[in-house]
Short mmCIF file of C-alpha atoms and ligand atoms in Angstrom, two decimals:
data_model
loop_
_atom_site.label_atom_id
_atom_site.label_comp_id
_atom_site.label_asym_id
_atom_site.label_seq_id
_atom_site.Cartn_x
_atom_site.Cartn_y
_atom_site.Cartn_z
CA MET L 1 -83.85 128.20 89.41
CA ALA L 2 -80.82 130.12 88.09
CA ILE L 3 -78.84 129.28 91.21
CA SER L 4 -79.42 125.54 90.74
CA GLU L 5 -78.21 125.68 87.16
CA ASP L 6 -75.11 127.54 88.21
CA LEU L 7 -74.48 124.87 90.82
CA ARG L 8 -74.92 122.03 88.32
CA PHE L 9 -72.51 123.76 85.99
CA LEU L 10 -70.04 124.24 88.83
CA GLU L 11 -70.38 120.57 89.74
CA ARG L 12 -69.70 119.34 86.20
CA GLU L 13 -66.73 121.63 85.91
CA ALA L 14 -65.39 120.46 89.28
CA LEU L 15 -65.84 116.75 88.51
CA GLU L 16 -64.01 117.17 85.19
CA ALA L 17 -61.16 118.97 86.94
CA VAL L 18 -60.99 116.17 89.51
CA LEU L 19 -60.66 113.54 86.79
CA ALA L 20 -58.10 115.63 84.91
CA ALA L 21 -55.88 115.94 87.98
CA ASP L 22 -52.94 113.60 87.44
CA SER L 23 -51.14 113.97 90.74
CA LEU L 24 -52.02 114.44 94.40
CA ASP L 25 -50.68 117.98 94.19
CA SER L 26 -52.84 119.01 91.26
CA LEU L 27 -55.83 117.26 92.89
CA ASP L 28 -55.30 119.34 95.98
CA ALA L 29 -55.25 122.45 93.82
CA VAL L 30 -58.69 121.45 92.49
CA ARG L 31 -59.99 120.99 96.03
CA VAL L 32 -58.80 124.46 97.01
CA ALA L 33 -60.28 125.99 93.84
CA TYR L 34 -63.77 124.72 94.69
CA LEU L 35 -63.93 124.03 98.39
CA GLY L 36 -61.16 126.23 99.79
CA LYS L 37 -61.87 129.49 101.66
CA LYS L 38 -61.87 131.38 98.40
CA GLY L 39 -63.23 128.47 96.36
CA SER L 40 -66.06 128.83 93.86
CA LEU L 41 -68.51 126.58 95.76
CA THR L 42 -67.64 128.25 99.04
CA ALA L 43 -68.54 131.57 97.45
CA VAL L 44 -71.93 130.20 96.38
CA LEU L 45 -72.60 128.81 99.84
CA ARG L 46 -71.79 132.18 101.37
CA GLY L 47 -74.18 133.86 98.92
CA LEU L 48 -77.11 131.67 100.13
CA ALA L 49 -77.75 134.00 103.05
CA SER L 50 -78.57 136.88 100.77
CA LEU L 51 -81.06 134.90 98.64
CA PRO L 52 -84.78 135.55 98.93
CA PRO L 53 -86.22 133.27 101.66
CA GLU L 54 -88.44 131.31 99.25
CA VAL L 55 -85.55 129.95 97.14
CA ARG L 56 -83.11 129.58 100.02
CA PRO L 57 -84.06 126.02 101.18
CA GLU L 58 -83.93 124.55 97.68
CA ALA L 59 -80.66 126.32 96.86
CA GLY L 60 -79.24 125.16 100.17
CA ARG L 61 -80.20 121.54 99.52
CA VAL L 62 -78.77 121.51 95.96
CA SER L 63 -75.53 123.19 96.96
CA ASN L 64 -75.07 120.72 99.77
CA GLU L 65 -75.58 117.79 97.38
CA VAL L 66 -73.08 119.34 95.00
CA ARG L 67 -70.56 119.77 97.83
CA VAL L 68 -70.93 116.13 98.87
CA ARG L 69 -70.52 114.86 95.31
CA ILE L 70 -67.43 116.97 94.73
CA GLU L 71 -65.97 115.79 98.04
CA THR L 72 -66.74 112.16 97.22
CA SER L 73 -65.19 112.41 93.81
CA LEU L 74 -62.11 114.18 95.27
CA GLU L 75 -61.72 111.36 97.76
CA GLN L 76 -62.03 108.64 95.11
CA ARG L 77 -59.53 110.35 92.88
CA ARG L 78 -57.20 110.90 95.81
CA ARG L 79 -57.17 107.18 96.57
CA ALA L 80 -56.54 106.25 92.96
CA LEU L 81 -53.71 108.74 92.59
CA ALA L 82 -52.19 107.77 95.92
CA SER L 83 -52.03 104.14 94.98
CA VAL L 84 -50.53 104.95 91.57
CA GLU L 85 -47.91 107.17 93.20
CA HIS L 86 -47.19 104.46 95.74
CA GLU L 87 -46.71 101.86 93.00
CA THR L 88 -44.48 104.20 91.06
CA ARG L 89 -42.31 104.87 94.07
CA ILE L 90 -42.05 101.16 94.91
CA ALA L 91 -41.05 100.43 91.33
CA ALA L 92 -38.45 103.21 91.36
CA GLU L 93 -36.97 102.07 94.65
CA ALA L 94 -37.05 98.38 93.79
CA VAL L 95 -33.80 96.48 94.31
CA ASP L 96 -32.94 93.86 91.75
CA VAL L 97 -31.89 91.06 94.04
CA THR L 98 -30.70 89.01 91.07
CA LEU L 99 -27.90 91.50 90.26
CA PRO L 100 -24.49 90.16 91.25
CA GLY L 101 -23.03 91.92 94.30
CA ARG L 102 -20.06 94.24 94.16
CA ALA L 103 -16.99 92.09 94.78
CA ARG L 104 -14.80 93.20 97.68
CA PRO L 105 -11.15 92.30 97.25
CA ILE L 106 -10.17 89.86 99.97
CA GLY L 107 -6.58 89.60 101.13
CA ARG L 108 -4.86 86.34 101.76
CA GLN L 109 -1.69 84.91 103.18
CA HIS L 110 1.34 85.39 100.94
CA VAL L 111 2.21 82.24 99.01
CA LEU L 112 5.61 82.03 100.74
CA HIS L 113 3.95 82.07 104.17
CA GLN L 114 1.63 79.35 102.96
CA ILE L 115 4.58 77.26 101.77
CA VAL L 116 6.54 77.75 104.99
CA GLU L 117 3.46 76.73 106.98
CA GLU L 118 2.97 73.71 104.77
CA ILE L 119 6.61 72.64 105.19
CA THR L 120 6.61 73.17 108.95
CA GLY L 121 3.20 71.48 109.17
CA ILE L 122 4.62 68.25 107.76
CA PHE L 123 7.39 68.24 110.37
CA LEU L 124 5.07 69.28 113.20
CA GLY L 125 3.16 66.13 112.26
CA LEU L 126 6.34 64.16 112.99
CA GLY L 127 6.69 65.76 116.42
CA TYR L 128 9.18 68.52 115.54
CA ARG L 129 9.05 71.94 117.21
CA VAL L 130 9.59 75.30 115.56
CA ALA L 131 12.60 77.38 116.61
CA ASP L 132 14.06 80.64 115.32
CA GLY L 133 17.21 82.65 115.45
CA PRO L 134 18.32 86.22 114.68
CA GLU L 135 18.68 87.47 111.11
CA VAL L 136 21.57 89.69 112.18
CA GLU L 137 24.10 87.14 113.27
CA LEU L 138 27.64 86.76 114.56
CA ASP L 139 30.22 85.21 112.28
CA TYR L 140 30.63 82.61 115.00
CA TYR L 141 27.11 81.21 114.54
CA ASN L 142 26.91 81.63 110.78
CA PHE L 143 30.35 80.15 110.04
CA THR L 144 32.77 79.23 112.83
CA ALA L 145 30.53 76.98 114.91
CA LEU L 146 29.36 75.40 111.68
CA ASN L 147 32.87 74.19 110.98
CA HIS L 148 33.76 76.66 108.24
CA PRO L 149 37.53 76.83 108.01
CA PRO L 150 38.80 80.43 108.16
CA ASP L 151 39.51 80.53 104.43
CA HIS L 152 36.22 78.96 103.30
CA PRO L 153 34.93 80.71 100.14
CA ALA L 154 31.45 81.16 101.64
CA ARG L 155 32.98 83.75 103.93
CA ALA L 156 34.08 85.85 100.99
CA LEU L 157 32.54 89.29 100.74
CA GLN L 158 30.65 88.58 97.52
CA ASP L 159 28.35 86.14 99.36
CA THR L 160 27.79 87.77 102.71
CA PHE L 161 26.34 91.11 103.77
CA TYR L 162 28.55 92.34 106.59
CA VAL L 163 27.14 94.64 109.23
CA ARG L 164 30.52 94.90 110.98
CA ASP L 165 33.57 93.56 109.22
CA LEU L 166 36.64 93.31 111.43
CA SER L 167 39.28 92.54 108.88
CA GLY L 168 43.02 92.20 109.47
CA ASP L 169 44.43 93.02 112.91
CA GLU L 170 41.11 94.06 114.43
CA ALA L 171 39.72 90.58 113.80
CA GLU L 172 42.23 89.21 116.22
CA VAL L 173 40.91 91.30 119.10
CA GLU L 174 39.83 88.84 121.74
CA GLY L 175 36.08 88.20 121.93
CA GLU L 176 35.24 90.29 118.87
CA SER L 177 33.32 88.82 115.99
CA ASP L 178 32.15 89.99 112.60
CA VAL L 179 28.45 90.83 112.48
CA LEU L 180 26.56 89.84 109.37
CA LEU L 181 23.17 89.04 107.91
CA ARG L 182 22.88 85.28 108.17
CA THR L 183 23.46 83.59 104.82
CA HIS L 184 21.48 80.49 105.83
CA THR L 185 19.28 79.24 108.67
CA SER L 186 21.93 76.75 109.82
CA PRO L 187 23.13 79.10 112.63
CA GLY L 188 19.69 78.33 114.08
CA GLN L 189 20.98 74.79 114.62
CA VAL L 190 23.79 76.12 116.79
CA HIS L 191 21.44 78.29 118.88
CA VAL L 192 19.12 75.34 119.44
CA MET L 193 21.94 72.98 120.43
CA GLU L 194 23.39 75.61 122.78
CA THR L 195 20.11 75.93 124.65
CA GLN L 196 18.44 72.50 124.38
CA LYS L 197 19.58 69.03 125.28
CA PRO L 198 18.90 66.05 123.00
CA PRO L 199 16.55 64.63 121.95
CA ILE L 200 16.18 67.58 119.56
CA TYR L 201 13.67 67.64 116.71
CA VAL L 202 13.33 71.18 115.37
CA ILE L 203 12.46 73.09 112.26
CA VAL L 204 13.86 76.62 111.84
CA PRO L 205 12.18 78.77 109.18
CA GLY L 206 13.43 82.28 108.45
CA LYS L 207 14.82 84.90 106.14
CA VAL L 208 18.39 84.71 104.89
CA TYR L 209 20.54 87.14 102.91
CA ARG L 210 23.19 86.79 100.23
CA ARG L 211 25.01 89.25 98.06
CA ASP L 212 23.34 88.07 94.89
CA ILE L 213 21.73 90.09 92.12
CA ALA L 214 18.03 89.22 91.77
CA ASP L 215 17.45 87.07 88.69
CA PRO L 216 15.07 84.21 87.86
CA SER L 217 16.83 81.84 90.27
CA HIS L 218 18.43 84.20 92.85
CA LEU L 219 17.15 86.70 95.39
CA PRO L 220 19.35 88.74 97.75
CA GLN L 221 16.84 87.98 100.50
CA PHE L 222 15.06 84.66 100.55
CA THR L 223 13.48 82.16 102.90
CA GLN L 224 14.99 78.95 104.21
CA VAL L 225 13.60 76.16 106.32
CA GLU L 226 16.18 74.30 108.36
CA GLY L 227 15.68 70.97 110.04
CA LEU L 228 17.75 69.46 112.86
CA VAL L 229 17.51 66.16 114.65
CA VAL L 230 19.86 65.07 117.43
CA ASP L 231 19.17 61.88 119.33
CA GLU L 232 20.72 58.55 120.18
CA GLY L 233 21.12 56.18 117.27
CA ILE L 234 20.12 58.57 114.46
CA THR L 235 21.32 57.23 111.10
CA PHE L 236 21.52 58.34 107.51
CA GLY L 237 18.56 56.01 106.89
CA ASP L 238 16.47 58.13 109.28
CA LEU L 239 17.44 61.22 107.29
CA LYS L 240 16.48 59.61 104.00
CA GLY L 241 13.17 58.28 105.32
CA THR L 242 12.30 61.66 106.83
CA LEU L 243 13.00 63.47 103.57
CA GLU L 244 11.00 60.93 101.56
CA HIS L 245 8.07 61.49 103.89
CA PHE L 246 8.47 65.24 103.43
CA VAL L 247 8.66 65.04 99.63
CA ARG L 248 5.56 62.87 99.39
CA GLY L 249 3.65 65.24 101.68
CA MET L 250 4.75 68.28 99.74
CA PHE L 251 4.72 67.12 96.13
CA GLY L 252 2.52 64.02 96.13
CA PRO L 253 3.04 60.24 96.39
CA ASP L 254 4.42 59.75 92.87
CA ARG L 255 7.67 61.67 93.33
CA ARG L 256 10.91 59.74 93.66
CA VAL L 257 13.78 60.98 95.81
CA ARG L 258 17.48 60.77 94.99
CA LEU L 259 20.43 61.69 97.19
CA ARG L 260 23.66 62.82 95.55
CA PRO L 261 26.91 63.05 97.52
CA HIS L 262 27.79 66.67 98.19
CA PHE L 263 29.83 68.79 100.59
CA PHE L 264 28.80 71.08 103.42
CA PRO L 265 31.31 72.06 106.11
CA PHE L 266 28.88 71.27 108.94
CA THR L 267 27.60 67.86 107.81
CA GLU L 268 29.49 64.66 107.09
CA PRO L 269 28.52 62.83 104.98
CA SER L 270 26.52 65.43 103.05
CA ALA L 271 24.10 65.11 100.19
CA GLU L 272 21.95 67.10 97.87
CA VAL L 273 18.42 65.85 97.43
CA ASP L 274 16.67 65.70 94.07
CA ILE L 275 13.06 64.85 93.31
CA SER L 276 11.88 63.36 90.04
CA CYS L 277 10.59 66.02 87.65
CA GLY L 278 6.83 66.49 87.99
CA ILE L 279 6.42 67.31 84.30
CA CYS L 280 8.23 64.42 82.58
CA GLY L 281 8.17 62.01 85.52
CA GLY L 282 11.95 61.54 85.32
CA THR L 283 12.58 60.89 81.63
CA GLY L 284 13.98 64.38 81.00
CA CYS L 285 12.29 67.44 79.56
CA ARG L 286 12.92 71.14 79.11
CA SER L 287 11.74 72.13 82.57
CA CYS L 288 14.27 69.83 84.30
CA GLY L 289 17.01 70.62 81.77
CA GLY L 290 16.79 67.11 80.37
CA GLU L 291 17.90 65.64 83.70
CA GLY L 292 14.62 64.16 84.93
CA TRP L 293 15.56 65.40 88.42
CA LEU L 294 15.23 68.69 90.30
CA GLU L 295 17.39 69.68 93.25
CA ILE L 296 15.36 70.70 96.32
CA LEU L 297 17.62 70.77 99.36
CA GLY L 298 20.95 70.10 101.07
CA CYS L 299 21.40 67.77 104.00
CA GLY L 300 23.75 65.51 105.92
CA MET L 301 24.73 63.99 109.24
CA VAL L 302 25.76 66.64 111.80
CA ASP L 303 29.55 66.90 111.77
CA PRO L 304 31.11 65.87 115.14
CA ASN L 305 33.06 69.16 115.05
CA VAL L 306 29.76 71.05 115.29
CA PHE L 307 28.76 68.96 118.31
CA GLY L 308 32.13 69.93 119.78
CA HIS L 309 31.20 73.64 119.64
CA VAL L 310 27.94 73.14 121.52
CA GLY L 311 29.04 70.52 124.04
CA ILE L 312 27.05 67.56 122.76
CA ASP L 313 28.81 64.22 123.11
CA PRO L 314 29.29 62.77 119.60
CA GLU L 315 29.98 59.35 121.09
CA ARG L 316 26.50 59.22 122.51
CA TYR L 317 24.48 61.30 120.07
CA SER L 318 24.23 61.58 116.32
CA GLY L 319 21.99 63.74 114.21
CA PHE L 320 21.06 65.00 110.81
CA ALA L 321 20.27 68.41 109.37
CA PHE L 322 18.75 69.70 106.18
CA GLY L 323 18.01 73.08 104.67
CA MET L 324 15.79 74.15 101.83
CA GLY L 325 14.76 77.36 100.08
CA ALA L 326 11.04 78.03 100.45
CA GLU L 327 10.95 80.08 97.22
CA ARG L 328 12.47 77.20 95.31
CA ILE L 329 10.04 74.70 96.83
CA ALA L 330 7.12 77.00 95.94
CA ALA L 331 8.47 77.53 92.41
CA LEU L 332 8.74 73.78 91.84
CA LYS L 333 5.37 73.05 93.36
CA TYR L 334 3.51 75.69 91.35
CA GLY L 335 5.65 75.89 88.22
CA VAL L 336 6.74 79.50 88.81
CA PRO L 337 9.52 80.34 86.33
CA ASP L 338 11.03 83.36 88.14
CA LEU L 339 11.66 83.70 91.90
CA ARG L 340 11.35 87.49 91.65
CA LEU L 341 7.59 87.07 91.22
CA PHE L 342 7.39 86.04 94.88
CA VAL L 343 8.67 89.39 96.12
CA GLU L 344 7.35 91.90 93.59
CA GLY L 345 3.95 92.16 95.27
CA ASP L 346 1.94 91.95 92.04
CA THR L 347 -1.52 90.95 93.27
CA ARG L 348 -2.38 89.43 89.88
CA PHE L 349 0.34 86.87 90.63
CA LEU L 350 -0.35 86.52 94.35
CA HIS L 351 -4.10 86.04 94.00
CA GLN L 352 -3.48 82.74 92.24
CA PHE L 353 -2.44 81.08 95.49
N1 LIG A 1 22.77 75.69 104.96
C1 LIG A 1 22.89 75.00 103.70
C2 LIG A 1 22.71 76.02 102.57
O1 LIG A 1 22.27 77.11 102.84
C3 LIG A 1 21.86 73.91 103.54
C4 LIG A 1 22.09 72.80 104.52
C5 LIG A 1 21.44 72.81 105.73
C6 LIG A 1 22.92 71.74 104.23
C7 LIG A 1 21.64 71.78 106.65
C8 LIG A 1 23.11 70.71 105.10
C9 LIG A 1 22.45 70.72 106.30
O2 LIG A 1 23.00 75.76 101.43
#
């Protein structure tokens, strides 16, 4: 009976080891230690052959029972450990779907593009078309065809960036013209009238350049939006009504519009347009300098001399034109105190629009 006792001892030892195993790896080590090729139970089973024949059947039966119980217990433990390991892995890999996502910075259209689109959108709604012209321009288009007398101060070097400046004798060479960066979008009017016949309803947005030092209210490069209408029977009343429609669309229905007499070489009569201050409503405050009004654009009826340069009959047609700075419009609309903010590229500023 010694063999049976040894087997019972082996079984108890094995079952304890199975329960003590705390991972699938250590459980497998237990299996190898008892049931592997060199395992303790395997050794006993091999030894059966050399037992005396009378004890062999009983020893064989007991060792088989022991093997089955060890195998059963290994299998139970394996399942338990596998499910624990599975749970642990699931828990470790779990994604907390309630965590906020990682924000990706999203770009957007620059505020000046937005403003230009908003301005042109209002006029597109009135049936205007969009036109453009070159930023590098001939003196003829920027000044001469726009009725600037030769000695007009706007031609002076401090205002205009010249690309080619033919001063003195050279300037008199036939067919030669100074080349410059356009100082306004009004030369666009001339290009349009040279190539299109009335009725003309156009809006000309674009960059313009002036020899100014950047400060809160000046930029050496800025954006203008020009408007031009040429048709039969166009009056100053049409100009005023059009601008009132624009101001209400841009700044809201409560703004009042005021036209002040002004001078531009290419319009006659000319006016500057003010809107009532959005902060004080027109009574005067610090943001409008106590005036109650803010200047937003220049305008007037197209001067017959300009029609003369482009071959439009001033007896039959009349027209109006206006020009505004997009940066200034944006600054007034959003209360931006310094035009330089629009061109510095600081995303903390730009992301507000
Ligand atoms: N071109 C003028 C400027 O730059 C504005 C303007 C445009 C005035 C059209 C009258 C008509 O100041």
